[in-house]
Short mmCIF file of C-alpha atoms in Angstrom, two decimals:
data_model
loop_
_atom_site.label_atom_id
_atom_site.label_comp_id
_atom_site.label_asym_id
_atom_site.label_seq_id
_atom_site.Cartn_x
_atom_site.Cartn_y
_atom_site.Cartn_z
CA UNK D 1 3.68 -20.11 -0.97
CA UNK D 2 1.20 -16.99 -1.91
CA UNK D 3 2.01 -14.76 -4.87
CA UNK D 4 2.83 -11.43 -3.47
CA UNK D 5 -0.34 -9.11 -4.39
CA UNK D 6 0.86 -6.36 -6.73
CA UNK D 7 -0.36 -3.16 -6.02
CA UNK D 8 -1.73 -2.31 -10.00
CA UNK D 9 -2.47 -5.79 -11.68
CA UNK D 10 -0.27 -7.17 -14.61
CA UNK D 11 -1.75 -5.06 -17.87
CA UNK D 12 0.17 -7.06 -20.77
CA UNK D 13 -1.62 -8.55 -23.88
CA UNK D 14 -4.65 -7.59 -21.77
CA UNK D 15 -6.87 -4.65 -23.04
CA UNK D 16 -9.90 -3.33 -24.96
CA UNK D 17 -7.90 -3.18 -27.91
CA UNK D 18 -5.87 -6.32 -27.89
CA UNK D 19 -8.42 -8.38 -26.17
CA UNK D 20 -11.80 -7.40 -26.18
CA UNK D 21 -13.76 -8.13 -23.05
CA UNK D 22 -16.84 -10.40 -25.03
CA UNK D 23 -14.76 -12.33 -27.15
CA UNK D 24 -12.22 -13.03 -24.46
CA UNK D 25 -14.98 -13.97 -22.11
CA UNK D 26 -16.71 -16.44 -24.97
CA UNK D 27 -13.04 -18.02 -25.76
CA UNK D 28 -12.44 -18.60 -21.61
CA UNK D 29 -16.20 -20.00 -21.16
CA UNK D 30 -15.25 -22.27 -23.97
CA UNK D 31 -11.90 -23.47 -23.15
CA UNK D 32 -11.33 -25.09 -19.37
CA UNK D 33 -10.02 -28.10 -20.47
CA UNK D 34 -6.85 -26.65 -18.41
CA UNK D 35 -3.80 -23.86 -18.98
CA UNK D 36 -2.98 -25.40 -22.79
CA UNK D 37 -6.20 -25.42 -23.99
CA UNK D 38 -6.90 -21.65 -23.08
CA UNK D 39 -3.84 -20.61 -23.68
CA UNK D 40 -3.76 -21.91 -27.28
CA UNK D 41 -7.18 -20.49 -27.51
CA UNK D 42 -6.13 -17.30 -26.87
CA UNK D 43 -3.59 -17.22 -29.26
CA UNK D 44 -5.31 -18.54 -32.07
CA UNK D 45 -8.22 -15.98 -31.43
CA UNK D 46 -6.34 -13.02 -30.78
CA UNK D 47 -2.44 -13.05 -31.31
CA UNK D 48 -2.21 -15.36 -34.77
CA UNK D 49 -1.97 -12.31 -37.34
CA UNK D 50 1.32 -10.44 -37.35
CA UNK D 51 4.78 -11.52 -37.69
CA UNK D 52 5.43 -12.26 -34.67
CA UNK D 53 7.41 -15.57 -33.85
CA UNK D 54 5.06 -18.65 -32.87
CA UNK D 55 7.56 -18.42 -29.07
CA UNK D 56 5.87 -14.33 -28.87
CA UNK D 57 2.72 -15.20 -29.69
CA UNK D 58 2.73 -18.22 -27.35
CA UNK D 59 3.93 -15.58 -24.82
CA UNK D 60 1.49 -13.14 -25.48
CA UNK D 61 -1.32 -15.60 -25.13
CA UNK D 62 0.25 -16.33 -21.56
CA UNK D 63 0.74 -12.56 -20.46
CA UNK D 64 -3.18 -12.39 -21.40
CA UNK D 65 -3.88 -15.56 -18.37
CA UNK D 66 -1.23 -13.77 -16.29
CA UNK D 67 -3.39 -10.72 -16.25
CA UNK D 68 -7.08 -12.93 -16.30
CA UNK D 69 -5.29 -14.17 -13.18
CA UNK D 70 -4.13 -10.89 -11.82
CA UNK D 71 -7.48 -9.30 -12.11
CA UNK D 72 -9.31 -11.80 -10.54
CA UNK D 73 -11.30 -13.28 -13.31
CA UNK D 74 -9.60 -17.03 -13.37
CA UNK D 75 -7.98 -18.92 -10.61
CA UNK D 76 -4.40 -19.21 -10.00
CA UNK D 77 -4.16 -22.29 -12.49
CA UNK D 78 -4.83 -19.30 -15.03
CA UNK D 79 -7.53 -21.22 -16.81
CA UNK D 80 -10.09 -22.02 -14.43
CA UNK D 81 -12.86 -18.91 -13.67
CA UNK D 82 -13.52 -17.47 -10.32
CA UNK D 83 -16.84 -16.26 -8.88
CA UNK D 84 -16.18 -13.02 -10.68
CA UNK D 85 -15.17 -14.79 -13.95
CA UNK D 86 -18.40 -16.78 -14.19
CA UNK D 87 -20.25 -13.52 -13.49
CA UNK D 88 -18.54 -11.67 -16.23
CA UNK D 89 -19.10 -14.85 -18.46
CA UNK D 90 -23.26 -14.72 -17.81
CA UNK D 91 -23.05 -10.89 -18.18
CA UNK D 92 -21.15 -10.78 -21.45
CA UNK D 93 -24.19 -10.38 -23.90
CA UNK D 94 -24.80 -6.92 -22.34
CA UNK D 95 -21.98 -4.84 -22.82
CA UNK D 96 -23.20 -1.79 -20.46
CA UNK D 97 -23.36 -4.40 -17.52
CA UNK D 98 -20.63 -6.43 -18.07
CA UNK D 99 -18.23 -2.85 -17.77
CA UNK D 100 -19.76 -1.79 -15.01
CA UNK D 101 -19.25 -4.61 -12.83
CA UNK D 102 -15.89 -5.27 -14.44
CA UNK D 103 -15.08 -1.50 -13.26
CA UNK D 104 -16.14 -1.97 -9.43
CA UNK D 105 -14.29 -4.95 -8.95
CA UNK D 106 -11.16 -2.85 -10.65
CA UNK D 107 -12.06 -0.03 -8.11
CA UNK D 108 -12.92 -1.62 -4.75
CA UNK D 109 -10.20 -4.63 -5.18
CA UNK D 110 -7.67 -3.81 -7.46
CA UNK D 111 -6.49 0.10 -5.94
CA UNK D 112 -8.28 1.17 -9.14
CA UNK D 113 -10.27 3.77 -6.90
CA UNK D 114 -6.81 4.57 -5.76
CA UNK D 115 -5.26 5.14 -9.27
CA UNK D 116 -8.86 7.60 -9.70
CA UNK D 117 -8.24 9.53 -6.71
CA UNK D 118 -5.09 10.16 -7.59
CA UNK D 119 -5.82 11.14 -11.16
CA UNK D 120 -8.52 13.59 -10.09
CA UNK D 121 -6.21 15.51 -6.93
CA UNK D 122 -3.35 15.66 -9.94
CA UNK D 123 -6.53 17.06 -12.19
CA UNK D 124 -6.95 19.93 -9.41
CA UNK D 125 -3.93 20.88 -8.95
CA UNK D 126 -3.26 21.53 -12.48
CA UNK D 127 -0.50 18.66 -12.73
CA UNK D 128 0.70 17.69 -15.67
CA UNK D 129 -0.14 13.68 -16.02
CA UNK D 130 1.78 11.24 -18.22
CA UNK D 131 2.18 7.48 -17.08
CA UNK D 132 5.64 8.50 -15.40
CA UNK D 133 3.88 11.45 -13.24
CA UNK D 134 1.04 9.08 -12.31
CA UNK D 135 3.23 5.84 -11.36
CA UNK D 136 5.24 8.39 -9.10
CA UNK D 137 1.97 10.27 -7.77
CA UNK D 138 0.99 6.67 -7.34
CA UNK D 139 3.86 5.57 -5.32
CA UNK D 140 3.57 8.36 -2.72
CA UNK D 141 0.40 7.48 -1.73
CA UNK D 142 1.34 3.85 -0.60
CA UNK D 143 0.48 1.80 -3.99
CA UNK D 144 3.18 -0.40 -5.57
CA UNK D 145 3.41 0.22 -9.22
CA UNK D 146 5.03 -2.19 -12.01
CA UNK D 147 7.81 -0.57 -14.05
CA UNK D 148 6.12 -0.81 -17.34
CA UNK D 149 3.68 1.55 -18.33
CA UNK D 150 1.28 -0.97 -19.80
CA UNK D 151 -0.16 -2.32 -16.58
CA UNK D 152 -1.58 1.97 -15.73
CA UNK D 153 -2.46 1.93 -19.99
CA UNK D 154 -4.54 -1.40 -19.46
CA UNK D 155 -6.38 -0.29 -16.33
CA UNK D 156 -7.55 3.20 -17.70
CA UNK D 157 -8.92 1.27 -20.40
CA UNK D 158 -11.29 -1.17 -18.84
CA UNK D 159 -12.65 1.95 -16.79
CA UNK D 160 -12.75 4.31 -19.86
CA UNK D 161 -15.48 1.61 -21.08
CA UNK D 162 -17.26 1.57 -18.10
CA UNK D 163 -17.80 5.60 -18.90
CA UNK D 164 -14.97 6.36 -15.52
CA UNK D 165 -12.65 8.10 -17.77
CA UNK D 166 -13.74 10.26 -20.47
CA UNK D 167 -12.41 12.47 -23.67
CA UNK D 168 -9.71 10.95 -26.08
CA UNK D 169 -7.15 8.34 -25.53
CA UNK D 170 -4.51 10.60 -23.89
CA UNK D 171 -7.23 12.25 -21.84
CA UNK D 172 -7.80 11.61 -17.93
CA UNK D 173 -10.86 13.86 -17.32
CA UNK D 174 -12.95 11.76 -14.95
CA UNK D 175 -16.42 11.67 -14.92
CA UNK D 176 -17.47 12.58 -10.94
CA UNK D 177 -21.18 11.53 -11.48
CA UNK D 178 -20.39 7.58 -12.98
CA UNK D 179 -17.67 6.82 -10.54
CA UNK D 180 -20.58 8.00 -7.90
CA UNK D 181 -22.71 5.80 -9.28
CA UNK D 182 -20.58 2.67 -9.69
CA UNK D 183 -19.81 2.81 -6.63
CA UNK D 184 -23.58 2.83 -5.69
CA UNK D 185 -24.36 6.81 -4.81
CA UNK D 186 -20.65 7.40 -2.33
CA UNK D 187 -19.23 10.28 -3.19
CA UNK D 188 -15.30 10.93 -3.35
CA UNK D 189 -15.52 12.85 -0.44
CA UNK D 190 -17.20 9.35 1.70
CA UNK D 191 -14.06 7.63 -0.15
CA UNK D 192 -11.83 9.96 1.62
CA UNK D 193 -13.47 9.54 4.77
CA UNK D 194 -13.87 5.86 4.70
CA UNK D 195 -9.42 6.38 4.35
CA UNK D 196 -9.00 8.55 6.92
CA UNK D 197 -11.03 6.85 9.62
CA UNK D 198 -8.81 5.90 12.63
CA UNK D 199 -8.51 2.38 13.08
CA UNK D 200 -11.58 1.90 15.60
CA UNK D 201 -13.85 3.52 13.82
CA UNK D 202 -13.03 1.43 10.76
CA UNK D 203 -12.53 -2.05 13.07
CA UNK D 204 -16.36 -0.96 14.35
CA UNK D 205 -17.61 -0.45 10.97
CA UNK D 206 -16.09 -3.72 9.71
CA UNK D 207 -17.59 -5.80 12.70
CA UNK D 208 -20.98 -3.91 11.92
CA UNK D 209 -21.23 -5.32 8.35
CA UNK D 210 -20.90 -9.09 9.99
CA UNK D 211 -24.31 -8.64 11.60
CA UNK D 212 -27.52 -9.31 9.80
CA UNK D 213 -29.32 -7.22 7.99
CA UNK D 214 -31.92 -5.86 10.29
CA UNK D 215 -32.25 -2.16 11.12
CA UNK D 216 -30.31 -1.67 14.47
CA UNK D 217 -27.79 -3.42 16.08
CA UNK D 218 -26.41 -2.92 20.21
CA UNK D 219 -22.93 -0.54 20.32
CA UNK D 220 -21.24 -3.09 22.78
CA UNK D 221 -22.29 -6.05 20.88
CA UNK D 222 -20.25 -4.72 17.61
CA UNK D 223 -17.79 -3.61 19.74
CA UNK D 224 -17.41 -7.16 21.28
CA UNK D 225 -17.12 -8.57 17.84
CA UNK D 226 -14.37 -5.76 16.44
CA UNK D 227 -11.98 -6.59 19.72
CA UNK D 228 -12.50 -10.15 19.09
CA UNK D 229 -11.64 -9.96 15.25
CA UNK D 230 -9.60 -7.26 14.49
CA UNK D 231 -7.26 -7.23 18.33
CA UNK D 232 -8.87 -3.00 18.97
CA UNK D 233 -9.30 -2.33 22.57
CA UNK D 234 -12.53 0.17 22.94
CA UNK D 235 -12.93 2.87 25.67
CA UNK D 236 -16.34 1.19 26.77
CA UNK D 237 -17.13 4.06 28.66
CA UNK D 238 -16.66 6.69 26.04
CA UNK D 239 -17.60 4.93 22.91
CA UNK D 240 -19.96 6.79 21.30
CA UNK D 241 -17.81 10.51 21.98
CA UNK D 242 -14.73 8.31 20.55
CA UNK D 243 -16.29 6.38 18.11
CA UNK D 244 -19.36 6.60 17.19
CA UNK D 245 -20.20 10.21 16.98
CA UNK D 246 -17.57 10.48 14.06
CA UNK D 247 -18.68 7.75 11.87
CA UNK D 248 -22.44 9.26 12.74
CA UNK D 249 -21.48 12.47 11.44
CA UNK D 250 -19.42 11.05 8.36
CA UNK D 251 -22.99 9.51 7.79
CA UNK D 252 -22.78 5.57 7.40
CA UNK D 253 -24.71 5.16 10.64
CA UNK D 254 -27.50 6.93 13.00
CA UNK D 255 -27.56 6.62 16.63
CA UNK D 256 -29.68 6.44 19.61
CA UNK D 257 -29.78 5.49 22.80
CA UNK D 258 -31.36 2.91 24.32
CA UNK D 259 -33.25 2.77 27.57
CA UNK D 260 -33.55 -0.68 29.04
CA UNK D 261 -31.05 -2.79 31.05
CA UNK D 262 -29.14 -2.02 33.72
CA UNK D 263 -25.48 -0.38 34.13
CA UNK D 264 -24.18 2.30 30.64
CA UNK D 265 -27.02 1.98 28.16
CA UNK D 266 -25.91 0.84 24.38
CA UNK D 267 -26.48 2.60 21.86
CA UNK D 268 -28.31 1.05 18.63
CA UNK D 269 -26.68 1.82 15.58
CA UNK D 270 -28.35 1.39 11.94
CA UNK D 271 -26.55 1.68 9.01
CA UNK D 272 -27.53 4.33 6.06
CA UNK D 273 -28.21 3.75 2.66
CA UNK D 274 -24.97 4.94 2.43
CA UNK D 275 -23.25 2.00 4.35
CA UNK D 276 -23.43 -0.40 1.30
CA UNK D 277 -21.48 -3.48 2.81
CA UNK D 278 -20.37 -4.69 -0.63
CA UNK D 279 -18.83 -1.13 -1.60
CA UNK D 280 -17.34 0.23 1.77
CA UNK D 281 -16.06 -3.23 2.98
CA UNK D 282 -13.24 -3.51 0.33
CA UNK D 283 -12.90 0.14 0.79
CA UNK D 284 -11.79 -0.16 4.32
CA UNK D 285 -10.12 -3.44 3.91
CA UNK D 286 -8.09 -2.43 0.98
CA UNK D 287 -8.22 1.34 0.32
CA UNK D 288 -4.21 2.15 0.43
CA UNK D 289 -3.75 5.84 1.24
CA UNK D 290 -0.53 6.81 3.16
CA UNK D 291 -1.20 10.70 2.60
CA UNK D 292 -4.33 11.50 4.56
CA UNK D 293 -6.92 13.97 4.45
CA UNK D 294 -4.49 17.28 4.79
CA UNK D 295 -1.95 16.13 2.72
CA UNK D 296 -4.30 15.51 0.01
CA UNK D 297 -5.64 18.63 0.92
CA UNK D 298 -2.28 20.67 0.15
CA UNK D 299 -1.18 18.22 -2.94
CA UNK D 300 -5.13 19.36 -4.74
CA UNK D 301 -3.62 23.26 -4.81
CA UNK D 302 -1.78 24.61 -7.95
CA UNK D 303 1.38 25.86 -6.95
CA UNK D 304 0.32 29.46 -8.90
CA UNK D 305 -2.17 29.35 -6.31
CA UNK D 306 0.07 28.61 -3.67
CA UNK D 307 2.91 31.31 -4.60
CA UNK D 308 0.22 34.17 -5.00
CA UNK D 309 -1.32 33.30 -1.06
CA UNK D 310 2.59 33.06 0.21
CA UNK D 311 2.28 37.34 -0.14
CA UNK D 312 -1.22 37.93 0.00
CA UNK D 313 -4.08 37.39 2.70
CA UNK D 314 -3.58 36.76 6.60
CA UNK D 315 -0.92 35.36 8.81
CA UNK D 316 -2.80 32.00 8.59
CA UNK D 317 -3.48 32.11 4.83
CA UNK D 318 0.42 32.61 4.49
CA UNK D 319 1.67 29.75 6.51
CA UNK D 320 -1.37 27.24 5.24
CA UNK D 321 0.86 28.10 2.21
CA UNK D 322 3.89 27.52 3.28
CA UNK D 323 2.61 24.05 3.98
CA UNK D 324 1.36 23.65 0.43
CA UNK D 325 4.93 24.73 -0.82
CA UNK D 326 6.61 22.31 1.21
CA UNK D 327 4.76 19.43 0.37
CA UNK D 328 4.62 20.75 -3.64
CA UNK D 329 8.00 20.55 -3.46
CA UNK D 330 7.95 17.45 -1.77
CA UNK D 331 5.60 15.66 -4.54
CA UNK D 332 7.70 17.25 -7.76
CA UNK D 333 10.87 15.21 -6.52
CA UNK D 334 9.07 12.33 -6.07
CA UNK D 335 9.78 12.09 -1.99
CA UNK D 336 8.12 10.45 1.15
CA UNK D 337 6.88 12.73 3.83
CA UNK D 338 8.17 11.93 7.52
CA UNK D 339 6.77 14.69 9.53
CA UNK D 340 6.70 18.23 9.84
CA UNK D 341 8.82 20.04 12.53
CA UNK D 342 7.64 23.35 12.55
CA UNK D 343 3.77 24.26 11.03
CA UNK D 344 2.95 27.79 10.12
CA UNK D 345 0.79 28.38 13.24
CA UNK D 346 3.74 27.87 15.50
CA UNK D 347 5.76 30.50 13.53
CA UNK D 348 2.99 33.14 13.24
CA UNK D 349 3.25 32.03 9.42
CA UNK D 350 6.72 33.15 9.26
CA UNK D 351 8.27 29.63 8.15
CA UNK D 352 7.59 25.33 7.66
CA UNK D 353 9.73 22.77 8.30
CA UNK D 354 9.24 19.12 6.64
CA UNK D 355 11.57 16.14 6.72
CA UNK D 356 11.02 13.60 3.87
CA UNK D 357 12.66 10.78 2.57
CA UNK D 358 13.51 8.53 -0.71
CA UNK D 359 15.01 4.88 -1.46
CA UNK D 360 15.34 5.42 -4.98
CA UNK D 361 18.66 3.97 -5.62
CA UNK D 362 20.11 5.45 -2.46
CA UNK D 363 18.55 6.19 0.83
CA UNK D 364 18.68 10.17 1.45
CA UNK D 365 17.03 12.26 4.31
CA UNK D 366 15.76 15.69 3.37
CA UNK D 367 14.85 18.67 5.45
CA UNK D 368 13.23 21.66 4.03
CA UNK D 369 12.21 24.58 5.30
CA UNK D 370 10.13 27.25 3.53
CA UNK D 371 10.52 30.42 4.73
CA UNK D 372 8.49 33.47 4.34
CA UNK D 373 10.82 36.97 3.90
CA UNK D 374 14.52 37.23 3.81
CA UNK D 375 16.43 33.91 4.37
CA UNK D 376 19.94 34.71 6.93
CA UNK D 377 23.01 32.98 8.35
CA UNK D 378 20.83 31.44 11.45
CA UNK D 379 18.26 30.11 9.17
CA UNK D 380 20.93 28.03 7.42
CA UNK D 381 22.67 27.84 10.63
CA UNK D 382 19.43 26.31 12.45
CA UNK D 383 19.29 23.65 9.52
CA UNK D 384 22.82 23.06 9.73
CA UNK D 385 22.62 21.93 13.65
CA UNK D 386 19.48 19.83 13.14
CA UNK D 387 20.43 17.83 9.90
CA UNK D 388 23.22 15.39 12.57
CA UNK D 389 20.32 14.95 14.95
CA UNK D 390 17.83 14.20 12.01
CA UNK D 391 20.61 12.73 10.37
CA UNK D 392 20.06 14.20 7.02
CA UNK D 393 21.88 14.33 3.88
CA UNK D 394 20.06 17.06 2.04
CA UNK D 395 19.23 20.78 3.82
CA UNK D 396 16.85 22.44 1.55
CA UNK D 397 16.13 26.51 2.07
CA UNK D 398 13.62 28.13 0.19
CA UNK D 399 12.97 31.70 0.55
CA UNK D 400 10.17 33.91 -0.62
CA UNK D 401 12.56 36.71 -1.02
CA UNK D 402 16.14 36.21 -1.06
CA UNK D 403 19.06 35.44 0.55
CA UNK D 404 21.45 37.35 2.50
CA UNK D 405 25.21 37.26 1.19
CA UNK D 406 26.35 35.44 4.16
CA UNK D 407 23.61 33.06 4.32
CA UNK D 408 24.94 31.87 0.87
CA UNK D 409 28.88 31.33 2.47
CA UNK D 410 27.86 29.22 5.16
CA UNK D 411 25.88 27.22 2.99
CA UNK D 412 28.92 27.00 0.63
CA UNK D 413 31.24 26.16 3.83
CA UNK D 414 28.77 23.41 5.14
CA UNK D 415 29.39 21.69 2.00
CA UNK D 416 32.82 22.05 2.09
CA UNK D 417 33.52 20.89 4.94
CA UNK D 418 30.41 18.09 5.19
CA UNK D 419 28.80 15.22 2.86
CA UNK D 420 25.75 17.43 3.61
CA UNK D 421 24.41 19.44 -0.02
CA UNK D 422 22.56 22.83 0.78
CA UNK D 423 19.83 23.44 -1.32
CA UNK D 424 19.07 27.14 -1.45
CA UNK D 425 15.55 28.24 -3.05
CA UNK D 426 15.05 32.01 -3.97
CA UNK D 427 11.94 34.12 -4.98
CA UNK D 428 13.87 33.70 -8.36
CA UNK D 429 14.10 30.28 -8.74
CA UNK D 430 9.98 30.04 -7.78
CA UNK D 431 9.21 32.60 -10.10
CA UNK D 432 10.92 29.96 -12.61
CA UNK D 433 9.21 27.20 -11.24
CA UNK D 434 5.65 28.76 -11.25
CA UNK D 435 6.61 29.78 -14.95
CA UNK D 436 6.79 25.58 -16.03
CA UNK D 437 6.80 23.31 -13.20
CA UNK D 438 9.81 21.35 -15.41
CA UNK D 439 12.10 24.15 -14.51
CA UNK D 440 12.44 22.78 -11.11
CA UNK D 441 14.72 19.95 -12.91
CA UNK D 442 17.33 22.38 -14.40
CA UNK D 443 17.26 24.89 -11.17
CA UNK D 444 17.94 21.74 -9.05
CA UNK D 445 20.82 20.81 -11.47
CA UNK D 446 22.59 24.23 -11.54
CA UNK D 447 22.45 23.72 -7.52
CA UNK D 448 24.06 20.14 -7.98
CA UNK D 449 26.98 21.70 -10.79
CA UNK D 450 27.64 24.05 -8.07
CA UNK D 451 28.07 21.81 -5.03
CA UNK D 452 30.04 19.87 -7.19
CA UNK D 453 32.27 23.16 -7.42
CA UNK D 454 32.32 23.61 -4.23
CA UNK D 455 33.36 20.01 -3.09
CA UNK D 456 36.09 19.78 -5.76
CA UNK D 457 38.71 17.58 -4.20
CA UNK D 458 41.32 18.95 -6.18
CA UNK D 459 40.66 22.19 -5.21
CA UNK D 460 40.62 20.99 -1.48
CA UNK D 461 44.19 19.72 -1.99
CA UNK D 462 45.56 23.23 -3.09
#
């Protein structure tokens, strides 16, 4: 039975500091008489000093193999090396090298590009970043992370010495122009194409890097080859206004027609320089990224940013904002979007409605709509008849103004007389927010002491 694949590899006993890259690479090419003899190894090289028990420093010797194993570098035995492990081994006299290939492999098949990407959008929007912040940043985009910290710590590290990360050890400024050229010349915008292709353009592209390596190969006979291994169905007729044209313009192939043979003509496609099978291969096999290019678009602004354009600019600027809000929101408590229900086009920019969702010890439905001007009754109302078709357990109102007086006693009643909490949002509570981002913790909780109030059972016996 297969070990299930974590989504950031096991970090333990396994870092620059503890275990340094050359050394553990000259003790594994040494050692594979089997498990014992590396493991022992390991712990006489690096875990002997200290006064640690010999049990802990048997067991950090192992949670170094459990992590050689986890990154790829020796076999499931955890002693014997894979491909990559021998490579490592015969690149271990030149340090430069040896990083940088250790640092691809981390970021096309370990979600290391993942755990970058995310960095960098938290970097824009002016996020504050601690291992916490980043496992939950992490999380929402699709990518399972261990509960300890160490496994994020251990990662950073290996791609700090390949010159990814840069600055002090609690910095994560990343450098844009050697993660470009790791991952030989793509750029993160091609990354976040390459994630947001539909999935026959990426089948096509997948089937394209199976054929040889001469310049053009025939439309229908990829095509052929992506039905037959990935289970697409292609509009034959229509392939290159579907298909092609997109992933011509993204730039990993040119196009042209051909002119011989009878019936619709194929069209010969040659990949670019940019089409690098060994980089964009794992990128579209393995490239976890539930968000998608507008989310990550909103989740990139700083919520200053987004507050100031919720009263400034056009009708389109204002609900693009609303959007923002919503899904700000939606990141800082660490929830899962659904869908949206109503966008800011739809509204003339007035108001946004997003459902999202958590499993964190319970499972709870949210629905929250951001509203732009004064919040009444029927807002809350509207909410109120939705949340038992959606069936929801949270209504959250948010309100770049205020709220009427009634607006606030029906949101009081719903809660008396439901399991439903009402969440209501004023342009005072986001004037704390914007202040420190934190704040949204204690206005959330003076909402919760409140509903508690308000559903006191004792006071519904009176």
């Amino acid at each position: 039975m297969s070990r299930p694949q974590r989504g950031i590899p096991f970090g333990p006993q396994f870092s620059p500091e503890q275990t340094p890259l050359p050394d553990l690479l000259g003790v594994l090419a040494a050692h594979q008489a089997g498990y014992d003899d590396l493991v022992h190894a390991i712990e006489v090289r690096f875990f002997a000093g200290g006064g640690a028990t010999p049990y802990n420093k048997r067991k950090k010797a192992d949670n170094t193999t459990l992590a050689l194993r986890d990154y790829g570098i020796v076999q499931t035995d955890k002693a014997t090396l894979t491909d990559l492990g021998r490579e490592l081994v015969a690149l271990r006299g030149t340090a430069d090298r040896l990083y940088e290939a250790f640092a691809r492999h981390i970021l096309l098949k370990l979600n290391g590009l993942a755990f970058v990407r995310t960095v960098q959008d938290m970097l824009t929007s002016k996020t504050d970043i601690s291992l916490e912040s980043l496992a939950r940043a992490l999380r929402q985009r699709g990518i399972a992370v261990p509960p300890t910290a160490t496994h994020l710590s251990a990662m950073k590290g290996w791609l700090k010495l390949a010159g990814v990360f840069t600055g002090g050890r609690n910095s994560y400024e990343v450098d844009d122009r050697r993660l470009q050229g790791i991952l030989g010349g793509l750029a993160a915008a091609d990354v976040d194409a390459l994630a947001d292709l539909p999935p026959l353009h990426r089948a096509f592209l997948k089937a394209l890097a199976r054929f040889s390596d001469a310049a053009d190969a025939r439309s229908n006979d990829v095509a052929k080859l992506a039905e037959s291994l990935y289970g697409v169905t292609f509009p034959w007729k229509s392939l290159y206004s579907t298909v092609l044209r997109e992933i011509e313009a993204a730039g990993f192939v040119t196009c042209r027609k051909t002119t011989s043979g009878r019936g619709a003509k194929p069209y010969l496609v040659t990949p670019t320089e940019k089409f690098a099978r060994e980089i964009v291969l794992p990128i579209l096999d393995g490239y976890p990224d539930k968000l998608g290019a507008q989310l990550r678009e909103l989740r990139r602004t700083p919520l200053d940013q987004i507050v100031r354009a919720l009263t400034v600019g056009t009708t389109h600027v204002r609900g693009k904002a609303l959007e923002m809000l919503a899904l700000w929101l939606m990141f800082a408590l660490d929830l899962d979007f659904v869908f949206w229900r109503k966008r800011g086009k739809e509204t003339g920019g007035a108001e946004v409605d997003v459902v999202v969702e958590s499993a964190r010890l319970v499972f709870s439905r949210w629905q929250i709509q951001c509203k732009n001007g004064k919040a009444t009754l029927e807002d809350v109302a509207k909410e109120y008849g939705l949340a038992r078709h959606l069936r929801s357990n949270v209504i959250m109102v948010v309100t770049t103004r205020r709220f009427s007086s009634d607006a606030k006693g029906f949101a009081d009643s719903i809660m008396t007389d439901t399991n439903l909490q009402v969440i209501l949002l004023d342009e005072a509570d986001l004037s704390q927010v914007v202040a420190s981002p934190a704040r949204l913790a204690e206005v959330l909780h003076a909402q919760a002491e409140h509903a508690m109030q308000v559903k006191d059972l004792h006071r519904a016996e009176e």
